[in-house]
Short mmCIF file of C-alpha atoms in Angstrom, two decimals:
data_model
loop_
_atom_site.label_atom_id
_atom_site.label_comp_id
_atom_site.label_asym_id
_atom_site.label_seq_id
_atom_site.Cartn_x
_atom_site.Cartn_y
_atom_site.Cartn_z
CA MET X 1 -2.87 -4.50 -27.99
CA GLU X 2 -5.20 -5.82 -25.26
CA LYS X 3 -7.55 -3.07 -24.17
CA ARG X 4 -7.23 -2.49 -20.50
CA THR X 5 -10.42 -2.80 -18.16
CA THR X 6 -11.58 0.61 -16.62
CA TYR X 7 -13.65 0.48 -13.38
CA THR X 8 -16.38 2.92 -12.34
CA LEU X 9 -15.74 3.26 -8.42
CA LYS X 10 -16.78 6.71 -6.81
CA ILE X 11 -14.17 7.77 -4.27
CA ASP X 12 -14.74 10.77 -1.68
CA VAL X 13 -12.00 13.27 -1.71
CA LEU X 14 -11.23 16.57 -0.08
CA PRO X 15 -10.06 19.74 -1.72
CA MET X 16 -6.37 20.11 -2.77
CA THR X 17 -5.56 22.66 -0.11
CA SER X 18 -3.00 20.79 2.11
CA PRO X 19 -1.05 17.41 1.82
CA ALA X 20 -3.05 14.37 2.25
CA ILE X 21 -0.18 12.78 4.21
CA ASP X 22 2.27 14.79 6.26
CA ILE X 23 4.93 12.75 8.03
CA ARG X 24 7.52 14.84 10.21
CA ASN X 25 10.46 13.69 12.09
CA LEU X 26 8.92 10.24 12.68
CA LYS X 27 10.84 7.78 14.81
CA ARG X 28 10.16 4.29 16.11
CA ASN X 29 12.38 2.26 18.48
CA PHE X 30 12.19 -1.25 19.04
CA GLU X 31 14.53 -1.83 22.18
CA THR X 32 17.95 -1.16 20.87
CA LYS X 33 17.03 -1.00 17.12
CA LEU X 34 15.81 2.44 15.62
CA ALA X 35 13.45 1.03 13.02
CA VAL X 36 12.56 4.39 11.72
CA ASN X 37 15.02 7.45 12.09
CA ASP X 38 13.79 11.11 11.70
CA LEU X 39 11.48 10.37 8.55
CA SER X 40 9.87 13.38 7.05
CA LEU X 41 7.85 13.65 3.70
CA ARG X 42 4.62 14.96 2.38
CA VAL X 43 2.33 13.43 -0.14
CA ARG X 44 0.01 15.66 -2.16
CA ARG X 45 -3.67 14.82 -2.68
CA GLY X 46 -4.32 12.80 -5.53
CA GLU X 47 -0.70 11.54 -5.73
CA ILE X 48 0.50 8.08 -5.97
CA PHE X 49 3.55 7.88 -3.92
CA GLY X 50 5.93 4.89 -4.06
CA PHE X 51 7.75 3.71 -0.82
CA LEU X 52 10.85 1.55 -1.57
CA GLY X 53 13.26 -0.15 0.73
CA PRO X 54 14.97 -3.56 1.33
CA ASN X 55 13.55 -6.00 3.83
CA GLY X 56 13.84 -4.46 7.22
CA ALA X 57 14.35 -0.95 6.14
CA GLY X 58 11.23 0.20 7.88
CA LYS X 59 8.63 0.51 5.25
CA SER X 60 6.00 -1.72 7.07
CA THR X 61 6.70 0.02 10.47
CA THR X 62 6.13 3.44 8.98
CA MET X 63 2.78 2.18 7.48
CA LYS X 64 1.72 0.69 10.73
CA MET X 65 2.39 4.05 12.57
CA MET X 66 0.43 5.95 9.84
CA CYS X 67 -2.51 3.58 10.57
CA GLY X 68 -2.38 3.69 14.31
CA LEU X 69 -1.31 0.24 14.80
CA LEU X 70 2.17 1.37 16.26
CA GLN X 71 2.71 4.37 18.51
CA PRO X 72 5.53 6.74 17.10
CA SER X 73 8.66 7.10 19.41
CA GLY X 74 8.80 10.54 18.08
CA GLY X 75 7.46 12.86 15.38
CA THR X 76 3.93 13.21 13.89
CA VAL X 77 1.77 11.67 11.33
CA ARG X 78 -1.22 13.58 9.85
CA LEU X 79 -3.64 12.19 7.34
CA ASN X 80 -6.03 14.85 5.83
CA GLY X 81 -4.84 17.32 8.49
CA LEU X 82 -5.72 14.92 11.51
CA ASP X 83 -3.20 13.67 13.89
CA VAL X 84 -2.83 9.99 14.46
CA ARG X 85 -2.33 10.49 18.10
CA ASP X 86 -5.62 11.91 18.52
CA ASN X 87 -7.31 8.48 17.86
CA LEU X 88 -10.27 10.19 16.10
CA PRO X 89 -12.92 7.93 14.15
CA GLU X 90 -12.50 10.52 11.37
CA TYR X 91 -8.76 9.74 11.02
CA LYS X 92 -9.51 6.00 10.89
CA MET X 93 -12.39 6.67 8.22
CA SER X 94 -10.08 8.69 6.02
CA PHE X 95 -7.86 5.81 4.84
CA GLY X 96 -8.04 2.12 3.71
CA TYR X 97 -5.11 -0.13 4.73
CA LEU X 98 -3.74 -3.26 3.12
CA PRO X 99 -1.15 -4.81 5.30
CA GLU X 100 1.70 -6.90 3.74
CA SER X 101 0.04 -10.05 5.31
CA PRO X 102 -3.68 -9.42 5.61
CA ILE X 103 -5.62 -11.13 8.44
CA LEU X 104 -9.08 -12.30 7.39
CA TYR X 105 -11.71 -14.44 9.31
CA GLN X 106 -11.14 -17.77 7.75
CA LYS X 107 -14.71 -19.20 8.76
CA LEU X 108 -16.43 -16.35 7.16
CA SER X 109 -17.46 -15.97 3.38
CA ALA X 110 -16.10 -13.17 1.43
CA ARG X 111 -19.53 -11.54 1.67
CA GLU X 112 -19.81 -12.08 5.35
CA GLU X 113 -16.06 -10.72 5.75
CA LEU X 114 -16.94 -7.50 3.78
CA ASP X 115 -20.19 -7.26 5.47
CA PHE X 116 -18.69 -7.35 9.05
CA VAL X 117 -16.07 -4.66 8.02
CA GLY X 118 -18.76 -2.46 6.65
CA ARG X 119 -20.67 -2.71 9.75
CA LEU X 120 -17.41 -1.56 11.80
CA TYR X 121 -17.34 1.45 9.45
CA GLY X 122 -20.96 2.30 10.32
CA LEU X 123 -22.27 1.88 6.71
CA SER X 124 -25.98 1.17 6.21
CA PRO X 125 -27.36 -2.05 5.20
CA HIS X 126 -28.17 -0.78 1.57
CA THR X 127 -24.73 0.84 1.16
CA ARG X 128 -22.84 -2.28 2.54
CA GLN X 129 -24.70 -4.47 -0.03
CA THR X 130 -24.42 -2.38 -2.94
CA ARG X 131 -20.67 -1.67 -2.55
CA ILE X 132 -19.93 -5.50 -1.49
CA GLU X 133 -21.48 -6.61 -4.82
CA LYS X 134 -19.83 -3.89 -6.74
CA LEU X 135 -16.33 -4.86 -5.30
CA LEU X 136 -16.84 -8.54 -5.86
CA LYS X 137 -17.65 -7.85 -9.37
CA VAL X 138 -14.51 -5.57 -9.88
CA PHE X 139 -12.35 -8.26 -8.51
CA LYS X 140 -14.03 -11.07 -10.41
CA LEU X 141 -15.24 -12.76 -7.12
CA GLU X 142 -18.96 -12.58 -7.65
CA GLY X 143 -19.04 -16.48 -8.11
CA ASP X 144 -17.03 -16.97 -4.87
CA GLY X 145 -18.58 -14.58 -2.69
CA ASP X 146 -20.18 -17.24 -0.45
CA ARG X 147 -17.17 -19.48 -0.31
CA PHE X 148 -15.31 -19.73 2.96
CA ILE X 149 -12.17 -17.59 2.93
CA SER X 150 -10.21 -20.65 4.20
CA GLN X 151 -11.05 -22.29 0.90
CA MET X 152 -9.71 -19.50 -1.23
CA SER X 153 -6.35 -19.30 -2.92
CA LYS X 154 -3.77 -16.64 -1.67
CA GLY X 155 -4.68 -14.46 -4.74
CA MET X 156 -8.49 -14.46 -3.83
CA LYS X 157 -7.87 -13.64 -0.29
CA GLN X 158 -5.68 -10.80 -1.41
CA LYS X 159 -8.58 -9.64 -3.49
CA VAL X 160 -10.88 -9.75 -0.60
CA ALA X 161 -8.25 -7.75 1.52
CA LEU X 162 -8.17 -5.03 -1.12
CA SER X 163 -11.90 -5.01 -1.28
CA GLN X 164 -11.92 -4.22 2.54
CA CYS X 165 -9.65 -1.19 1.78
CA LEU X 166 -12.09 0.25 -0.74
CA LEU X 167 -15.31 -0.54 1.08
CA HIS X 168 -15.84 2.64 3.08
CA ASN X 169 -14.87 4.91 0.08
CA PRO X 170 -11.68 6.30 1.63
CA GLY X 171 -9.70 9.28 0.13
CA ILE X 172 -6.29 7.73 1.12
CA LEU X 173 -5.03 4.23 0.45
CA LEU X 174 -2.04 2.66 2.25
CA LEU X 175 -1.04 -0.39 0.16
CA ASP X 176 1.70 -2.60 1.52
CA GLU X 177 2.66 -5.02 -1.42
CA PRO X 178 -0.75 -4.98 -3.24
CA THR X 179 0.15 -7.34 -5.90
CA SER X 180 1.56 -10.04 -3.42
CA GLY X 181 0.32 -13.47 -4.42
CA LEU X 182 -1.45 -12.43 -7.53
CA ASP X 183 -0.88 -13.96 -10.81
CA PRO X 184 0.08 -11.69 -13.80
CA ARG X 185 -3.50 -11.20 -14.86
CA ALA X 186 -4.91 -10.27 -11.48
CA ALA X 187 -1.75 -8.13 -10.82
CA ARG X 188 -2.60 -6.33 -14.04
CA MET X 189 -6.15 -5.85 -12.80
CA VAL X 190 -5.14 -4.37 -9.45
CA LYS X 191 -2.61 -1.89 -11.25
CA ASP X 192 -5.46 -0.85 -13.56
CA LEU X 193 -7.65 -0.31 -10.52
CA ILE X 194 -4.97 1.73 -8.91
CA THR X 195 -4.77 3.96 -12.02
CA THR X 196 -8.55 4.31 -11.98
CA LEU X 197 -8.38 5.58 -8.49
CA HIS X 198 -5.66 7.86 -9.27
CA ASP X 199 -7.77 9.39 -12.01
CA SER X 200 -10.43 9.90 -9.24
CA ASN X 201 -8.00 11.95 -7.25
CA THR X 202 -7.47 9.32 -4.54
CA THR X 203 -4.20 9.59 -2.79
CA ILE X 204 -2.39 6.37 -2.77
CA PHE X 205 0.81 5.44 -0.62
CA LEU X 206 2.27 2.37 -2.21
CA SER X 207 4.92 -0.02 -0.96
CA SER X 208 6.31 -2.60 -3.12
CA HIS X 209 9.39 -4.78 -3.84
CA ARG X 210 8.50 -4.82 -7.44
CA LEU X 211 10.46 -1.87 -9.05
CA SER X 212 8.56 -2.24 -12.16
CA VAL X 213 5.19 -1.58 -10.39
CA ILE X 214 6.59 1.46 -8.71
CA GLN X 215 8.17 2.84 -11.87
CA GLU X 216 4.87 2.19 -13.92
CA LEU X 217 2.35 3.76 -11.29
CA CYS X 218 4.01 6.25 -9.08
CA ASP X 219 4.24 9.94 -9.51
CA ARG X 220 7.13 10.24 -6.91
CA ILE X 221 9.04 7.70 -4.92
CA GLY X 222 11.12 7.84 -1.66
CA ILE X 223 13.61 5.25 -0.80
CA ILE X 224 14.20 4.09 2.80
CA HIS X 225 17.22 2.38 4.15
CA GLU X 226 18.07 1.43 7.66
CA GLY X 227 15.13 3.65 8.89
CA LYS X 228 16.21 6.80 6.91
CA LEU X 229 14.82 8.47 3.80
CA VAL X 230 17.82 8.42 1.48
CA ALA X 231 16.21 9.52 -1.87
CA LEU X 232 13.03 11.42 -2.71
CA GLY X 233 11.49 12.46 -6.14
CA LYS X 234 10.35 11.32 -9.31
CA VAL X 235 12.21 8.34 -10.95
CA ASP X 236 14.28 10.42 -13.29
CA ASP X 237 15.21 12.70 -10.26
CA ILE X 238 16.22 9.50 -8.32
CA ILE X 239 18.43 8.30 -10.93
CA LYS X 240 20.17 11.75 -11.27
CA GLN X 241 20.69 11.89 -7.32
CA SER X 242 22.70 8.73 -7.88
CA LYS X 243 26.33 8.67 -8.77
CA ASP X 244 26.35 5.92 -11.74
CA ALA X 245 23.04 4.40 -11.88
CA LYS X 246 21.40 4.23 -15.47
CA ASN X 247 17.97 2.95 -14.09
CA LEU X 248 15.99 2.75 -11.14
CA GLU X 249 17.10 -0.61 -10.08
CA GLU X 250 20.71 0.44 -10.30
CA ALA X 251 19.65 3.66 -8.18
CA PHE X 252 17.82 1.65 -5.70
CA LEU X 253 20.84 -0.69 -5.18
CA GLU X 254 23.18 2.20 -4.87
CA PHE X 255 21.15 4.04 -2.32
CA THR X 256 20.53 0.91 -0.21
CA GLY X 257 24.21 -0.39 0.19
CA GLY X 258 25.08 -1.88 -3.22
CA ILE X 259 24.98 -5.24 -4.68
CA GLU X 260 25.35 -8.33 -2.43
CA ARG X 261 26.95 -10.94 -4.46
CA LEU X 262 27.26 -14.57 -3.50
CA ASP X 263 30.54 -16.35 -3.88
CA ILE X 264 28.83 -19.39 -5.61
CA LEU X 265 31.78 -21.60 -6.08
CA ASP X 266 32.77 -21.99 -2.37
CA TRP X 267 30.09 -24.58 -1.56
CA ARG X 268 30.99 -26.62 -4.70
CA ASN X 269 34.67 -26.96 -4.02
CA ASP X 270 35.96 -29.61 -1.78
#
């Protein structure tokens, strides 16, 4: 069996006294659509929490509200006891966020991009340089650190975006599809990194369409459908909460409206 790589990356954490993530009665309206509907959940410090749902279920909307990029229509979000509505610098420093489609400055190199982000977080020049070089090494980008981001593959850009999340040493990571665009080897590296961060007591809120990733990494999962939380617990608990499911995939399909089958023969017949 191939030996997995382990990484040494120090992460600052807070004592295990209260939930790292506390979401209560969260709502978000978009004109006539209720994208997130009375969502409540708590994530313990040091936990990897998987957030599942079909496209349009409200996953990314929820995460954007957690980051302060969208204002809730109702309810509260607290990270490390701080309320997102207070717009405190301490709140923004407490987490790292990887959006589903990261936006990077294409005319900067990877090192310049990370240095820019480090400046925004108020990191000293020495801290910026040290952490940037360590992260480039972790993601096997040290030889491409001076390449323009516009010249990078999608997978390389994803690694730069992940590096940005870790640069300021947050205690909470909000990861929306972190293995998107990565080949199997790079995806394995990211999963090993998440496991290492988990061992360092980092709280990770992970959204992914890959059920295998969720099942492999997460302590608990929540399934959201049409803006509402429809299942919550460990994988075995989720399967037991269903009626007939034998595995996570079947339970997910059951909780999110069942299997949509195509009538393949229709378009072939004259």
